[in-house]
Short mmCIF file of N, CA and C in Angstrom, two decimals:
data_model
loop_
_atom_site.label_atom_id
_atom_site.label_comp_id
_atom_site.label_asym_id
_atom_site.label_seq_id
_atom_site.Cartn_x
_atom_site.Cartn_y
_atom_site.Cartn_z
N ARG A 1443 19.72 -53.59 12.24
CA ARG A 1443 18.36 -53.31 11.76
C ARG A 1443 18.26 -51.85 11.33
N SER A 1444 17.31 -51.60 10.46
CA SER A 1444 17.10 -50.23 10.01
C SER A 1444 16.53 -49.39 11.14
N PRO A 1445 16.72 -48.07 11.08
CA PRO A 1445 16.17 -47.21 12.12
C PRO A 1445 14.66 -47.39 12.23
N ALA A 1446 14.15 -47.52 13.44
CA ALA A 1446 12.73 -47.76 13.67
C ALA A 1446 11.86 -46.65 13.11
N ASP A 1447 12.38 -45.43 13.09
CA ASP A 1447 11.59 -44.30 12.59
C ASP A 1447 11.65 -44.17 11.07
N GLY A 1448 12.44 -45.02 10.40
CA GLY A 1448 12.52 -45.00 8.94
C GLY A 1448 13.35 -43.87 8.37
N LYS A 1449 14.00 -43.11 9.23
CA LYS A 1449 14.81 -41.98 8.75
C LYS A 1449 16.18 -42.45 8.28
N THR A 1450 16.80 -41.61 7.50
CA THR A 1450 18.12 -41.93 6.96
C THR A 1450 19.17 -41.98 8.07
N LEU A 1451 20.15 -42.83 7.86
CA LEU A 1451 21.27 -42.95 8.78
C LEU A 1451 22.52 -43.13 7.90
N LEU A 1452 23.10 -42.00 7.51
CA LEU A 1452 24.24 -42.03 6.60
C LEU A 1452 25.51 -41.63 7.36
N PRO A 1453 26.48 -42.52 7.42
CA PRO A 1453 27.76 -42.20 8.07
C PRO A 1453 28.65 -41.41 7.11
N LEU A 1454 28.36 -40.12 6.96
CA LEU A 1454 29.05 -39.30 5.97
C LEU A 1454 30.56 -39.35 6.12
N ASP A 1455 31.05 -39.41 7.35
CA ASP A 1455 32.50 -39.46 7.58
C ASP A 1455 33.11 -40.74 7.02
N LEU A 1456 32.36 -41.85 7.05
CA LEU A 1456 32.85 -43.11 6.50
C LEU A 1456 32.71 -43.17 4.98
N MET A 1457 31.79 -42.39 4.43
CA MET A 1457 31.51 -42.43 3.00
C MET A 1457 32.42 -41.51 2.19
N ARG A 1458 32.81 -40.42 2.79
CA ARG A 1458 33.58 -39.39 2.07
C ARG A 1458 34.88 -39.96 1.49
N GLY A 1459 35.06 -39.72 0.20
CA GLY A 1459 36.29 -40.16 -0.47
C GLY A 1459 36.32 -41.62 -0.87
N LYS A 1460 35.25 -42.34 -0.66
CA LYS A 1460 35.19 -43.77 -0.98
C LYS A 1460 34.70 -43.98 -2.41
N ARG A 1461 34.93 -45.19 -2.91
CA ARG A 1461 34.47 -45.59 -4.26
C ARG A 1461 33.07 -46.18 -4.14
N PHE A 1462 32.12 -45.58 -4.85
CA PHE A 1462 30.72 -45.98 -4.79
C PHE A 1462 30.34 -46.74 -6.06
N THR A 1463 29.66 -47.86 -5.89
CA THR A 1463 29.12 -48.58 -7.04
C THR A 1463 27.62 -48.72 -6.87
N PHE A 1464 26.91 -48.71 -7.97
CA PHE A 1464 25.45 -48.77 -7.94
C PHE A 1464 24.98 -49.64 -9.09
N ASN A 1465 23.77 -50.15 -8.97
CA ASN A 1465 23.29 -51.08 -9.99
C ASN A 1465 22.97 -50.38 -11.30
N SER A 1466 22.19 -49.29 -11.29
CA SER A 1466 21.90 -48.55 -12.51
C SER A 1466 21.42 -47.15 -12.14
N LEU A 1467 21.58 -46.21 -13.06
CA LEU A 1467 21.22 -44.82 -12.80
C LEU A 1467 19.74 -44.61 -12.54
N ASP A 1468 18.89 -45.52 -13.00
CA ASP A 1468 17.44 -45.35 -12.83
C ASP A 1468 16.90 -46.14 -11.64
N SER A 1469 17.77 -46.61 -10.76
CA SER A 1469 17.37 -47.43 -9.62
C SER A 1469 17.11 -46.58 -8.38
N MET A 1470 15.90 -46.66 -7.84
CA MET A 1470 15.59 -45.94 -6.60
C MET A 1470 16.48 -46.43 -5.47
N SER A 1471 16.57 -47.74 -5.30
CA SER A 1471 17.34 -48.27 -4.17
C SER A 1471 18.84 -48.22 -4.40
N GLY A 1472 19.27 -48.23 -5.64
CA GLY A 1472 20.70 -48.28 -5.93
C GLY A 1472 21.40 -46.94 -5.94
N VAL A 1473 20.67 -45.86 -6.32
CA VAL A 1473 21.34 -44.56 -6.39
C VAL A 1473 20.41 -43.38 -6.14
N ILE A 1474 19.17 -43.43 -6.56
CA ILE A 1474 18.28 -42.27 -6.44
C ILE A 1474 17.99 -41.94 -4.98
N ALA A 1475 17.65 -42.94 -4.17
CA ALA A 1475 17.36 -42.69 -2.75
C ALA A 1475 18.58 -42.10 -2.05
N LEU A 1476 19.73 -42.66 -2.32
CA LEU A 1476 20.96 -42.14 -1.70
C LEU A 1476 21.21 -40.71 -2.15
N THR A 1477 21.02 -40.43 -3.42
CA THR A 1477 21.21 -39.07 -3.94
C THR A 1477 20.30 -38.10 -3.20
N ARG A 1478 19.04 -38.46 -3.03
CA ARG A 1478 18.08 -37.59 -2.34
C ARG A 1478 18.45 -37.38 -0.88
N ASP A 1479 18.88 -38.46 -0.21
CA ASP A 1479 19.24 -38.34 1.20
C ASP A 1479 20.52 -37.53 1.37
N LEU A 1480 21.46 -37.69 0.46
CA LEU A 1480 22.67 -36.87 0.50
C LEU A 1480 22.33 -35.39 0.30
N GLN A 1481 21.45 -35.10 -0.65
CA GLN A 1481 21.03 -33.72 -0.89
C GLN A 1481 20.37 -33.12 0.35
N ALA A 1482 19.55 -33.91 1.03
CA ALA A 1482 18.89 -33.44 2.25
C ALA A 1482 19.92 -33.12 3.34
N ALA A 1483 21.07 -33.77 3.28
CA ALA A 1483 22.14 -33.54 4.25
C ALA A 1483 23.12 -32.48 3.76
N GLY A 1484 22.81 -31.84 2.62
CA GLY A 1484 23.69 -30.81 2.08
C GLY A 1484 24.88 -31.36 1.32
N GLU A 1485 24.79 -32.60 0.89
CA GLU A 1485 25.88 -33.26 0.16
C GLU A 1485 25.38 -33.71 -1.20
N SER A 1486 26.23 -34.36 -1.95
CA SER A 1486 25.86 -34.93 -3.25
C SER A 1486 26.70 -36.18 -3.48
N LEU A 1487 26.49 -36.80 -4.61
CA LEU A 1487 27.30 -37.97 -4.95
C LEU A 1487 28.78 -37.62 -5.10
N ASP A 1488 29.08 -36.32 -5.16
CA ASP A 1488 30.48 -35.89 -5.23
C ASP A 1488 31.24 -36.21 -3.95
N ILE A 1489 30.54 -36.64 -2.92
CA ILE A 1489 31.19 -37.07 -1.67
C ILE A 1489 32.12 -38.26 -1.94
N PHE A 1490 31.82 -39.02 -3.01
CA PHE A 1490 32.60 -40.21 -3.34
C PHE A 1490 33.76 -39.85 -4.26
N SER A 1491 34.85 -40.59 -4.14
CA SER A 1491 36.01 -40.36 -5.01
C SER A 1491 35.74 -40.85 -6.42
N SER A 1492 34.88 -41.88 -6.54
CA SER A 1492 34.51 -42.38 -7.86
C SER A 1492 33.16 -43.06 -7.78
N ARG A 1493 32.52 -43.19 -8.95
CA ARG A 1493 31.23 -43.86 -9.05
C ARG A 1493 31.29 -44.79 -10.25
N SER A 1494 30.73 -46.00 -10.08
CA SER A 1494 30.70 -46.96 -11.18
C SER A 1494 29.38 -47.71 -11.18
N GLU A 1495 28.95 -48.09 -12.35
CA GLU A 1495 27.70 -48.83 -12.51
C GLU A 1495 28.00 -50.32 -12.59
N SER A 1496 27.39 -51.10 -11.70
CA SER A 1496 27.67 -52.54 -11.62
C SER A 1496 26.74 -53.39 -12.47
N GLY A 1497 25.56 -52.86 -12.80
CA GLY A 1497 24.59 -53.63 -13.58
C GLY A 1497 23.55 -54.37 -12.76
N GLY A 1498 23.74 -54.46 -11.44
CA GLY A 1498 22.77 -55.14 -10.59
C GLY A 1498 23.21 -55.10 -9.14
N HIS A 1499 22.27 -55.26 -8.22
CA HIS A 1499 22.62 -55.24 -6.80
C HIS A 1499 23.62 -56.34 -6.46
N ARG A 1500 23.44 -57.50 -7.05
CA ARG A 1500 24.39 -58.59 -6.79
C ARG A 1500 25.79 -58.19 -7.24
N GLY A 1501 25.87 -57.57 -8.42
CA GLY A 1501 27.16 -57.10 -8.91
C GLY A 1501 27.78 -56.07 -8.00
N SER A 1502 26.96 -55.22 -7.40
CA SER A 1502 27.46 -54.22 -6.45
C SER A 1502 28.02 -54.89 -5.21
N ILE A 1503 27.31 -55.88 -4.70
CA ILE A 1503 27.77 -56.61 -3.51
C ILE A 1503 29.10 -57.30 -3.80
N VAL A 1504 29.19 -57.94 -4.94
CA VAL A 1504 30.43 -58.63 -5.32
C VAL A 1504 31.57 -57.62 -5.48
N ALA A 1505 31.29 -56.47 -6.09
CA ALA A 1505 32.33 -55.45 -6.27
C ALA A 1505 32.89 -54.98 -4.93
N VAL A 1506 32.02 -54.77 -3.96
CA VAL A 1506 32.49 -54.36 -2.63
C VAL A 1506 33.27 -55.50 -1.97
N ALA A 1507 32.76 -56.71 -2.05
CA ALA A 1507 33.44 -57.86 -1.44
C ALA A 1507 34.82 -58.08 -2.03
N GLU A 1508 34.96 -57.82 -3.33
CA GLU A 1508 36.24 -58.04 -4.01
C GLU A 1508 37.17 -56.83 -3.92
N GLY A 1509 36.73 -55.76 -3.26
CA GLY A 1509 37.58 -54.57 -3.11
C GLY A 1509 37.62 -53.67 -4.32
N LYS A 1510 36.73 -53.87 -5.27
CA LYS A 1510 36.66 -53.01 -6.46
C LYS A 1510 35.88 -51.73 -6.18
N ALA A 1511 35.12 -51.73 -5.11
CA ALA A 1511 34.35 -50.57 -4.64
C ALA A 1511 34.33 -50.64 -3.12
N ASP A 1512 34.01 -49.51 -2.50
CA ASP A 1512 33.96 -49.46 -1.04
C ASP A 1512 32.53 -49.46 -0.51
N ILE A 1513 31.61 -48.88 -1.26
CA ILE A 1513 30.24 -48.69 -0.79
C ILE A 1513 29.26 -48.94 -1.93
N ALA A 1514 28.11 -49.52 -1.57
CA ALA A 1514 27.00 -49.70 -2.51
C ALA A 1514 25.71 -49.53 -1.72
N ALA A 1515 24.65 -49.13 -2.40
CA ALA A 1515 23.33 -49.05 -1.78
C ALA A 1515 22.52 -50.22 -2.31
N ILE A 1516 22.03 -51.05 -1.40
CA ILE A 1516 21.31 -52.28 -1.75
C ILE A 1516 19.95 -52.26 -1.05
N ASP A 1517 18.88 -52.56 -1.78
CA ASP A 1517 17.58 -52.60 -1.11
C ASP A 1517 17.49 -53.81 -0.19
N CYS A 1518 16.60 -53.74 0.77
CA CYS A 1518 16.50 -54.77 1.81
C CYS A 1518 16.19 -56.16 1.26
N GLU A 1519 15.33 -56.25 0.27
CA GLU A 1519 14.97 -57.56 -0.28
C GLU A 1519 16.15 -58.16 -1.04
N SER A 1520 16.84 -57.36 -1.82
CA SER A 1520 18.03 -57.86 -2.54
C SER A 1520 19.10 -58.28 -1.53
N TRP A 1521 19.24 -57.53 -0.45
CA TRP A 1521 20.22 -57.87 0.59
C TRP A 1521 19.86 -59.19 1.26
N ALA A 1522 18.57 -59.38 1.56
CA ALA A 1522 18.14 -60.63 2.17
C ALA A 1522 18.41 -61.81 1.24
N LEU A 1523 18.13 -61.65 -0.03
CA LEU A 1523 18.42 -62.72 -1.00
C LEU A 1523 19.92 -62.98 -1.10
N ALA A 1524 20.70 -61.91 -1.13
CA ALA A 1524 22.16 -62.07 -1.23
C ALA A 1524 22.71 -62.82 -0.02
N GLN A 1525 22.18 -62.54 1.15
CA GLN A 1525 22.65 -63.23 2.34
C GLN A 1525 22.36 -64.72 2.27
N ARG A 1526 21.32 -65.08 1.56
CA ARG A 1526 20.97 -66.49 1.43
C ARG A 1526 21.71 -67.17 0.28
N PHE A 1527 21.97 -66.45 -0.81
CA PHE A 1527 22.44 -67.11 -2.03
C PHE A 1527 23.75 -66.59 -2.60
N GLU A 1528 24.26 -65.47 -2.13
CA GLU A 1528 25.49 -64.90 -2.69
C GLU A 1528 26.60 -64.95 -1.65
N PRO A 1529 27.59 -65.84 -1.84
CA PRO A 1529 28.68 -65.97 -0.86
C PRO A 1529 29.41 -64.65 -0.58
N ALA A 1530 29.50 -63.78 -1.57
CA ALA A 1530 30.21 -62.50 -1.37
C ALA A 1530 29.54 -61.64 -0.30
N ALA A 1531 28.25 -61.85 -0.05
CA ALA A 1531 27.55 -61.05 0.96
C ALA A 1531 28.13 -61.26 2.35
N ARG A 1532 28.79 -62.41 2.57
CA ARG A 1532 29.40 -62.67 3.88
C ARG A 1532 30.62 -61.78 4.14
N LYS A 1533 31.13 -61.16 3.07
CA LYS A 1533 32.33 -60.35 3.18
C LYS A 1533 32.04 -58.86 3.30
N VAL A 1534 30.77 -58.49 3.38
CA VAL A 1534 30.40 -57.07 3.48
C VAL A 1534 29.48 -56.87 4.67
N ALA A 1535 29.35 -55.63 5.11
CA ALA A 1535 28.53 -55.31 6.28
C ALA A 1535 27.70 -54.06 6.00
N VAL A 1536 26.55 -53.99 6.61
CA VAL A 1536 25.69 -52.81 6.53
C VAL A 1536 26.30 -51.72 7.41
N VAL A 1537 26.45 -50.51 6.84
CA VAL A 1537 27.02 -49.40 7.62
C VAL A 1537 26.08 -48.21 7.72
N GLY A 1538 24.96 -48.23 7.01
CA GLY A 1538 24.03 -47.11 7.06
C GLY A 1538 22.74 -47.46 6.34
N TRP A 1539 21.82 -46.49 6.32
CA TRP A 1539 20.51 -46.70 5.73
C TRP A 1539 20.03 -45.44 5.04
N THR A 1540 19.42 -45.60 3.87
CA THR A 1540 18.69 -44.48 3.30
C THR A 1540 17.33 -44.45 3.98
N ALA A 1541 16.62 -43.35 3.82
CA ALA A 1541 15.29 -43.23 4.42
C ALA A 1541 14.36 -44.28 3.82
N ARG A 1542 13.42 -44.74 4.62
CA ARG A 1542 12.45 -45.73 4.16
C ARG A 1542 11.58 -45.12 3.06
N ARG A 1543 11.41 -45.87 2.00
CA ARG A 1543 10.57 -45.46 0.88
C ARG A 1543 9.73 -46.64 0.44
N LYS A 1544 8.66 -46.34 -0.25
CA LYS A 1544 7.83 -47.42 -0.78
C LYS A 1544 8.62 -48.15 -1.85
N GLY A 1545 8.45 -49.46 -1.88
CA GLY A 1545 9.11 -50.28 -2.88
C GLY A 1545 8.20 -50.51 -4.08
N LEU A 1546 8.76 -51.08 -5.09
CA LEU A 1546 7.99 -51.38 -6.28
C LEU A 1546 7.18 -52.65 -6.07
N PRO A 1547 6.04 -52.76 -6.71
CA PRO A 1547 5.21 -53.96 -6.54
C PRO A 1547 5.76 -55.13 -7.36
N TYR A 1548 5.47 -56.32 -6.90
CA TYR A 1548 5.72 -57.52 -7.69
C TYR A 1548 4.43 -57.79 -8.44
N ILE A 1549 4.52 -58.11 -9.71
CA ILE A 1549 3.31 -58.34 -10.49
C ILE A 1549 3.37 -59.69 -11.19
N THR A 1550 2.20 -60.19 -11.58
CA THR A 1550 2.09 -61.41 -12.36
C THR A 1550 0.90 -61.23 -13.30
N ALA A 1551 0.77 -62.10 -14.25
CA ALA A 1551 -0.33 -62.01 -15.22
C ALA A 1551 -1.67 -62.26 -14.53
N ARG A 1552 -2.71 -61.62 -15.02
CA ARG A 1552 -4.06 -61.85 -14.49
C ARG A 1552 -4.47 -63.31 -14.66
N THR A 1553 -3.87 -63.98 -15.61
CA THR A 1553 -4.23 -65.37 -15.88
C THR A 1553 -3.50 -66.36 -14.98
N THR A 1554 -2.61 -65.88 -14.11
CA THR A 1554 -1.92 -66.77 -13.18
C THR A 1554 -2.97 -67.40 -12.26
N PRO A 1555 -2.97 -68.73 -12.17
CA PRO A 1555 -3.95 -69.39 -11.29
C PRO A 1555 -3.84 -68.87 -9.85
N GLU A 1556 -4.96 -68.72 -9.18
CA GLU A 1556 -5.00 -68.17 -7.82
C GLU A 1556 -4.10 -68.96 -6.88
N LYS A 1557 -4.05 -70.27 -7.03
CA LYS A 1557 -3.20 -71.09 -6.16
C LYS A 1557 -1.72 -70.69 -6.32
N MET A 1558 -1.33 -70.46 -7.57
CA MET A 1558 0.06 -70.04 -7.84
C MET A 1558 0.31 -68.63 -7.31
N ALA A 1559 -0.62 -67.72 -7.52
CA ALA A 1559 -0.48 -66.35 -7.02
C ALA A 1559 -0.35 -66.34 -5.50
N ARG A 1560 -1.16 -67.16 -4.82
CA ARG A 1560 -1.10 -67.26 -3.36
C ARG A 1560 0.27 -67.78 -2.92
N ALA A 1561 0.78 -68.79 -3.63
CA ALA A 1561 2.10 -69.35 -3.30
C ALA A 1561 3.19 -68.29 -3.48
N MET A 1562 3.08 -67.48 -4.54
CA MET A 1562 4.06 -66.41 -4.77
C MET A 1562 3.99 -65.37 -3.66
N ARG A 1563 2.79 -64.98 -3.24
CA ARG A 1563 2.63 -64.01 -2.15
C ARG A 1563 3.27 -64.55 -0.87
N GLU A 1564 3.02 -65.82 -0.58
CA GLU A 1564 3.59 -66.43 0.63
C GLU A 1564 5.11 -66.48 0.56
N ALA A 1565 5.64 -66.80 -0.61
CA ALA A 1565 7.10 -66.85 -0.76
C ALA A 1565 7.71 -65.46 -0.56
N LEU A 1566 7.11 -64.45 -1.14
CA LEU A 1566 7.61 -63.08 -0.97
C LEU A 1566 7.50 -62.63 0.48
N ALA A 1567 6.39 -62.96 1.13
CA ALA A 1567 6.22 -62.60 2.54
C ALA A 1567 7.27 -63.28 3.40
N SER A 1568 7.60 -64.53 3.08
CA SER A 1568 8.61 -65.24 3.88
C SER A 1568 9.99 -64.62 3.71
N LEU A 1569 10.28 -64.06 2.52
CA LEU A 1569 11.56 -63.37 2.32
C LEU A 1569 11.67 -62.17 3.24
N ALA A 1570 10.57 -61.45 3.39
CA ALA A 1570 10.58 -60.27 4.24
C ALA A 1570 10.77 -60.64 5.71
N GLU A 1571 10.47 -61.86 6.08
CA GLU A 1571 10.58 -62.29 7.46
C GLU A 1571 11.94 -62.90 7.77
N GLN A 1572 12.81 -63.01 6.78
CA GLN A 1572 14.14 -63.58 7.03
C GLN A 1572 14.91 -62.67 7.96
N PRO A 1573 15.69 -63.24 8.88
CA PRO A 1573 16.49 -62.40 9.77
C PRO A 1573 17.53 -61.63 8.96
N ARG A 1574 17.74 -60.39 9.34
CA ARG A 1574 18.71 -59.53 8.67
C ARG A 1574 20.01 -59.59 9.46
N ILE A 1575 21.00 -60.26 8.94
CA ILE A 1575 22.29 -60.39 9.61
C ILE A 1575 23.12 -59.17 9.19
N GLN A 1576 23.60 -58.45 10.16
CA GLN A 1576 24.33 -57.22 9.86
C GLN A 1576 25.82 -57.45 9.59
N ARG A 1577 26.41 -58.39 10.29
CA ARG A 1577 27.85 -58.63 10.10
C ARG A 1577 28.09 -60.12 10.33
N VAL A 1578 28.90 -60.69 9.46
CA VAL A 1578 29.24 -62.11 9.58
C VAL A 1578 30.75 -62.20 9.73
N GLY A 1579 31.20 -63.06 10.65
CA GLY A 1579 32.62 -63.33 10.77
C GLY A 1579 33.33 -62.50 11.73
#
């Protein structure tokens, strides 16, 4: 589980010299949050031996599972979905956390019927309630 106080928990000794993959340069959860937390610790992305863009959190998870990268930063909701639907997620483990930050909102058209909007809210809420498995196997 993430730290109860929401603070960063970065295992710098495990990260140093590793291959880092991220979904995109403009992603808060994929690279920006990690960059900020590394800077707060007096480090930078230069801690990694290499950096590569995967195109998506799922791609980052697969890259780590296949040994093409060693570390990726994945937001909690994408991780929960991957644990349910991406077999490669069973081959990776959580080793640290960036500091807790506000996430982006989910939006729908104003014309979406209220019944449908309510169903979407309930579905999203149920995703947040899924158990977070830290290590499998």
